[in-house]
Amino acid sequence: MVGVLRYLISVLDKRELQLPSGEMDESEEIKVLRKEMKNKEEARVMFLKAERVDLVSEQDYEIEVLKKYLPVGISEEEVEKIVDEVILEKGRNFGAIMGETMKRLGGKVGGDEVARIVKEKLT
């Protein structure tokens, strides 16, 4: 677990140095953690295909550690409600809807899930 946490601290520090302000808020930290989670899940799939059980279990462990530091997401119904509100305010512009919705959610839900819901609402 210590190794995973050291790695996460390193990733967060690196991202913080890339920011113009040099400081990261909580939503930016969550975004970094979600990206790392996605990377671990993708690596897990590749290791499964390569039948590398040892590396799959390592990725599973790291994913579990990451989950402990991510906030519990909100329900799909709540996301849909926010998307509906944003559509009323911003019109049917996908980019504007995504930007405002992600801002309101503050990193509690991944962009892929929000994009799926927005696309469903716009069709």
PDB file of C-alpha atoms in Angstrom:
ATOM      1  CA  MET A   1       0.000   0.000   0.000  1.00  0.00           C
ATOM      2  CA  VAL A   2       2.869   2.355   0.797  1.00  0.00           C
ATOM      3  CA  GLY A   3       4.216   1.982  -2.727  1.00  0.00           C
ATOM      4  CA  VAL A   4       0.853   2.867  -4.256  1.00  0.00           C
ATOM      5  CA  LEU A   5       0.500   5.917  -2.018  1.00  0.00           C
ATOM      6  CA  ARG A   6       4.020   7.109  -2.838  1.00  0.00           C
ATOM      7  CA  TYR A   7       3.200   6.774  -6.513  1.00  0.00           C
ATOM      8  CA  LEU A   8      -0.029   8.777  -6.080  1.00  0.00           C
ATOM      9  CA  ILE A   9       1.769  11.534  -4.186  1.00  0.00           C
ATOM     10  CA  SER A  10       4.318  11.691  -6.998  1.00  0.00           C
ATOM     11  CA  VAL A  11       1.591  11.946  -9.655  1.00  0.00           C
ATOM     12  CA  LEU A  12      -0.243  14.652  -7.689  1.00  0.00           C
ATOM     13  CA  ASP A  13       2.967  16.628  -7.120  1.00  0.00           C
ATOM     14  CA  LYS A  14       3.832  16.427 -10.812  1.00  0.00           C
ATOM     15  CA  ARG A  15       0.376  17.674 -11.804  1.00  0.00           C
ATOM     16  CA  GLU A  16       0.557  20.496  -9.271  1.00  0.00           C
ATOM     17  CA  LEU A  17       3.817  21.704 -10.830  1.00  0.00           C
ATOM     18  CA  GLN A  18       2.121  21.802 -14.238  1.00  0.00           C
ATOM     19  CA  LEU A  19      -0.650  24.125 -13.053  1.00  0.00           C
ATOM     20  CA  PRO A  20      -0.204  27.863 -13.646  1.00  0.00           C
ATOM     21  CA  SER A  21      -1.128  28.669 -10.045  1.00  0.00           C
ATOM     22  CA  GLY A  22       1.060  25.895  -8.664  1.00  0.00           C
ATOM     23  CA  GLU A  23      -1.779  24.857  -6.373  1.00  0.00           C
ATOM     24  CA  MET A  24      -4.348  22.120  -6.779  1.00  0.00           C
ATOM     25  CA  ASP A  25      -7.884  22.221  -5.462  1.00  0.00           C
ATOM     26  CA  GLU A  26      -9.860  19.153  -4.470  1.00  0.00           C
ATOM     27  CA  SER A  27     -11.635  18.804  -7.817  1.00  0.00           C
ATOM     28  CA  GLU A  28      -8.285  18.765  -9.644  1.00  0.00           C
ATOM     29  CA  GLU A  29      -6.970  16.118  -7.239  1.00  0.00           C
ATOM     30  CA  ILE A  30     -10.063  13.995  -7.886  1.00  0.00           C
ATOM     31  CA  LYS A  31      -9.573  14.403 -11.627  1.00  0.00           C
ATOM     32  CA  VAL A  32      -5.990  13.134 -11.326  1.00  0.00           C
ATOM     33  CA  LEU A  33      -7.085  10.163  -9.193  1.00  0.00           C
ATOM     34  CA  ARG A  34      -9.852   9.273 -11.678  1.00  0.00           C
ATOM     35  CA  LYS A  35      -7.343   9.374 -14.530  1.00  0.00           C
ATOM     36  CA  GLU A  36      -5.019   7.053 -12.623  1.00  0.00           C
ATOM     37  CA  MET A  37      -7.947   4.728 -11.896  1.00  0.00           C
ATOM     38  CA  LYS A  38      -8.793   4.616 -15.593  1.00  0.00           C
ATOM     39  CA  ASN A  39      -5.139   3.887 -16.462  1.00  0.00           C
ATOM     40  CA  LYS A  40      -5.043   1.027 -13.939  1.00  0.00           C
ATOM     41  CA  GLU A  41      -8.284  -0.432 -15.306  1.00  0.00           C
ATOM     42  CA  GLU A  42      -6.972  -0.280 -18.877  1.00  0.00           C
ATOM     43  CA  ALA A  43      -3.708  -1.920 -17.814  1.00  0.00           C
ATOM     44  CA  ARG A  44      -5.691  -4.628 -16.032  1.00  0.00           C
ATOM     45  CA  VAL A  45      -7.573  -5.449 -19.245  1.00  0.00           C
ATOM     46  CA  MET A  46      -4.323  -5.677 -21.206  1.00  0.00           C
ATOM     47  CA  PHE A  47      -2.762  -7.951 -18.583  1.00  0.00           C
ATOM     48  CA  LEU A  48      -5.865 -10.163 -18.658  1.00  0.00           C
ATOM     49  CA  LYS A  49      -5.536 -10.532 -22.422  1.00  0.00           C
ATOM     50  CA  ALA A  50      -1.855 -11.399 -21.987  1.00  0.00           C
ATOM     51  CA  GLU A  51      -2.783 -13.928 -19.268  1.00  0.00           C
ATOM     52  CA  ARG A  52      -0.493 -12.210 -16.741  1.00  0.00           C
ATOM     53  CA  VAL A  53      -2.425 -13.146 -13.606  1.00  0.00           C
ATOM     54  CA  ASP A  54       0.302 -11.761 -11.334  1.00  0.00           C
ATOM     55  CA  LEU A  55       0.020  -8.312 -12.890  1.00  0.00           C
ATOM     56  CA  VAL A  56      -3.791  -8.457 -12.933  1.00  0.00           C
ATOM     57  CA  SER A  57      -3.870  -9.014  -9.177  1.00  0.00           C
ATOM     58  CA  GLU A  58      -1.397  -6.152  -8.694  1.00  0.00           C
ATOM     59  CA  GLN A  59      -3.655  -3.834 -10.701  1.00  0.00           C
ATOM     60  CA  ASP A  60      -6.697  -5.020  -8.727  1.00  0.00           C
ATOM     61  CA  TYR A  61      -4.929  -4.134  -5.498  1.00  0.00           C
ATOM     62  CA  GLU A  62      -3.918  -0.686  -6.751  1.00  0.00           C
ATOM     63  CA  ILE A  63      -7.467  -0.028  -7.986  1.00  0.00           C
ATOM     64  CA  GLU A  64      -8.841  -0.891  -4.539  1.00  0.00           C
ATOM     65  CA  VAL A  65      -6.397   1.519  -2.904  1.00  0.00           C
ATOM     66  CA  LEU A  66      -7.394   4.274  -5.341  1.00  0.00           C
ATOM     67  CA  LYS A  67     -11.088   3.706  -4.638  1.00  0.00           C
ATOM     68  CA  LYS A  68     -10.487   4.502  -0.971  1.00  0.00           C
ATOM     69  CA  TYR A  69      -9.380   8.019  -1.903  1.00  0.00           C
ATOM     70  CA  LEU A  70     -12.089   8.825  -4.429  1.00  0.00           C
ATOM     71  CA  PRO A  71     -15.362  10.368  -3.287  1.00  0.00           C
ATOM     72  CA  VAL A  72     -18.499   8.291  -3.506  1.00  0.00           C
ATOM     73  CA  GLY A  73     -20.257   9.237  -6.727  1.00  0.00           C
ATOM     74  CA  ILE A  74     -23.752  10.584  -6.918  1.00  0.00           C
ATOM     75  CA  SER A  75     -26.656   8.679  -8.406  1.00  0.00           C
ATOM     76  CA  GLU A  76     -27.416   8.670 -12.111  1.00  0.00           C
ATOM     77  CA  GLU A  77     -30.788  10.287 -11.377  1.00  0.00           C
ATOM     78  CA  GLU A  78     -29.049  13.219  -9.681  1.00  0.00           C
ATOM     79  CA  VAL A  79     -26.697  13.620 -12.642  1.00  0.00           C
ATOM     80  CA  GLU A  80     -29.670  13.547 -15.028  1.00  0.00           C
ATOM     81  CA  LYS A  81     -31.388  16.265 -12.994  1.00  0.00           C
ATOM     82  CA  ILE A  82     -28.301  18.485 -13.186  1.00  0.00           C
ATOM     83  CA  VAL A  83     -27.954  17.823 -16.934  1.00  0.00           C
ATOM     84  CA  ASP A  84     -31.625  18.771 -17.440  1.00  0.00           C
ATOM     85  CA  GLU A  85     -31.064  22.056 -15.573  1.00  0.00           C
ATOM     86  CA  VAL A  86     -27.971  22.845 -17.627  1.00  0.00           C
ATOM     87  CA  ILE A  87     -29.762  22.077 -20.910  1.00  0.00           C
ATOM     88  CA  LEU A  88     -32.483  24.566 -19.943  1.00  0.00           C
ATOM     89  CA  GLU A  89     -29.839  27.204 -19.198  1.00  0.00           C
ATOM     90  CA  LYS A  90     -27.311  26.574 -21.997  1.00  0.00           C
ATOM     91  CA  GLY A  91     -29.429  25.206 -24.823  1.00  0.00           C
ATOM     92  CA  ARG A  92     -28.489  22.103 -26.798  1.00  0.00           C
ATOM     93  CA  ASN A  93     -24.750  22.796 -27.211  1.00  0.00           C
ATOM     94  CA  PHE A  94     -22.948  19.598 -26.166  1.00  0.00           C
ATOM     95  CA  GLY A  95     -19.692  21.318 -25.204  1.00  0.00           C
ATOM     96  CA  ALA A  96     -21.388  23.995 -23.102  1.00  0.00           C
ATOM     97  CA  ILE A  97     -23.561  21.402 -21.368  1.00  0.00           C
ATOM     98  CA  MET A  98     -20.575  19.163 -20.593  1.00  0.00           C
ATOM     99  CA  GLY A  99     -18.472  22.034 -19.276  1.00  0.00           C
ATOM    100  CA  GLU A 100     -21.136  23.402 -16.957  1.00  0.00           C
ATOM    101  CA  THR A 101     -22.272  19.962 -15.779  1.00  0.00           C
ATOM    102  CA  MET A 102     -18.728  18.859 -14.939  1.00  0.00           C
ATOM    103  CA  LYS A 103     -18.184  22.140 -13.103  1.00  0.00           C
ATOM    104  CA  ARG A 104     -21.317  21.622 -11.010  1.00  0.00           C
ATOM    105  CA  LEU A 105     -20.451  18.003 -10.248  1.00  0.00           C
ATOM    106  CA  GLY A 106     -16.971  18.940  -9.059  1.00  0.00           C
ATOM    107  CA  GLY A 107     -15.361  15.642 -10.034  1.00  0.00           C
ATOM    108  CA  LYS A 108     -17.900  13.417  -8.301  1.00  0.00           C
ATOM    109  CA  VAL A 109     -18.714  11.649 -11.574  1.00  0.00           C
ATOM    110  CA  GLY A 110     -16.422  10.709 -14.446  1.00  0.00           C
ATOM    111  CA  GLY A 111     -16.619  12.560 -17.740  1.00  0.00           C
ATOM    112  CA  ASP A 112     -17.446   9.405 -19.704  1.00  0.00           C
ATOM    113  CA  GLU A 113     -20.588   8.814 -17.666  1.00  0.00           C
ATOM    114  CA  VAL A 114     -21.666  12.456 -17.912  1.00  0.00           C
ATOM    115  CA  ALA A 115     -21.082  12.448 -21.689  1.00  0.00           C
ATOM    116  CA  ARG A 116     -23.226   9.338 -22.054  1.00  0.00           C
ATOM    117  CA  ILE A 117     -26.088  10.949 -20.111  1.00  0.00           C
ATOM    118  CA  VAL A 118     -25.817  14.230 -22.049  1.00  0.00           C
ATOM    119  CA  LYS A 119     -25.891  12.355 -25.377  1.00  0.00           C
ATOM    120  CA  GLU A 120     -28.980  10.431 -24.265  1.00  0.00           C
ATOM    121  CA  LYS A 121     -30.713  13.674 -23.295  1.00  0.00           C
ATOM    122  CA  LEU A 122     -29.849  15.380 -26.575  1.00  0.00           C
ATOM    123  CA  THR A 123     -31.160  12.571 -28.780  1.00  0.00           C
TER     124      THR A 123
END
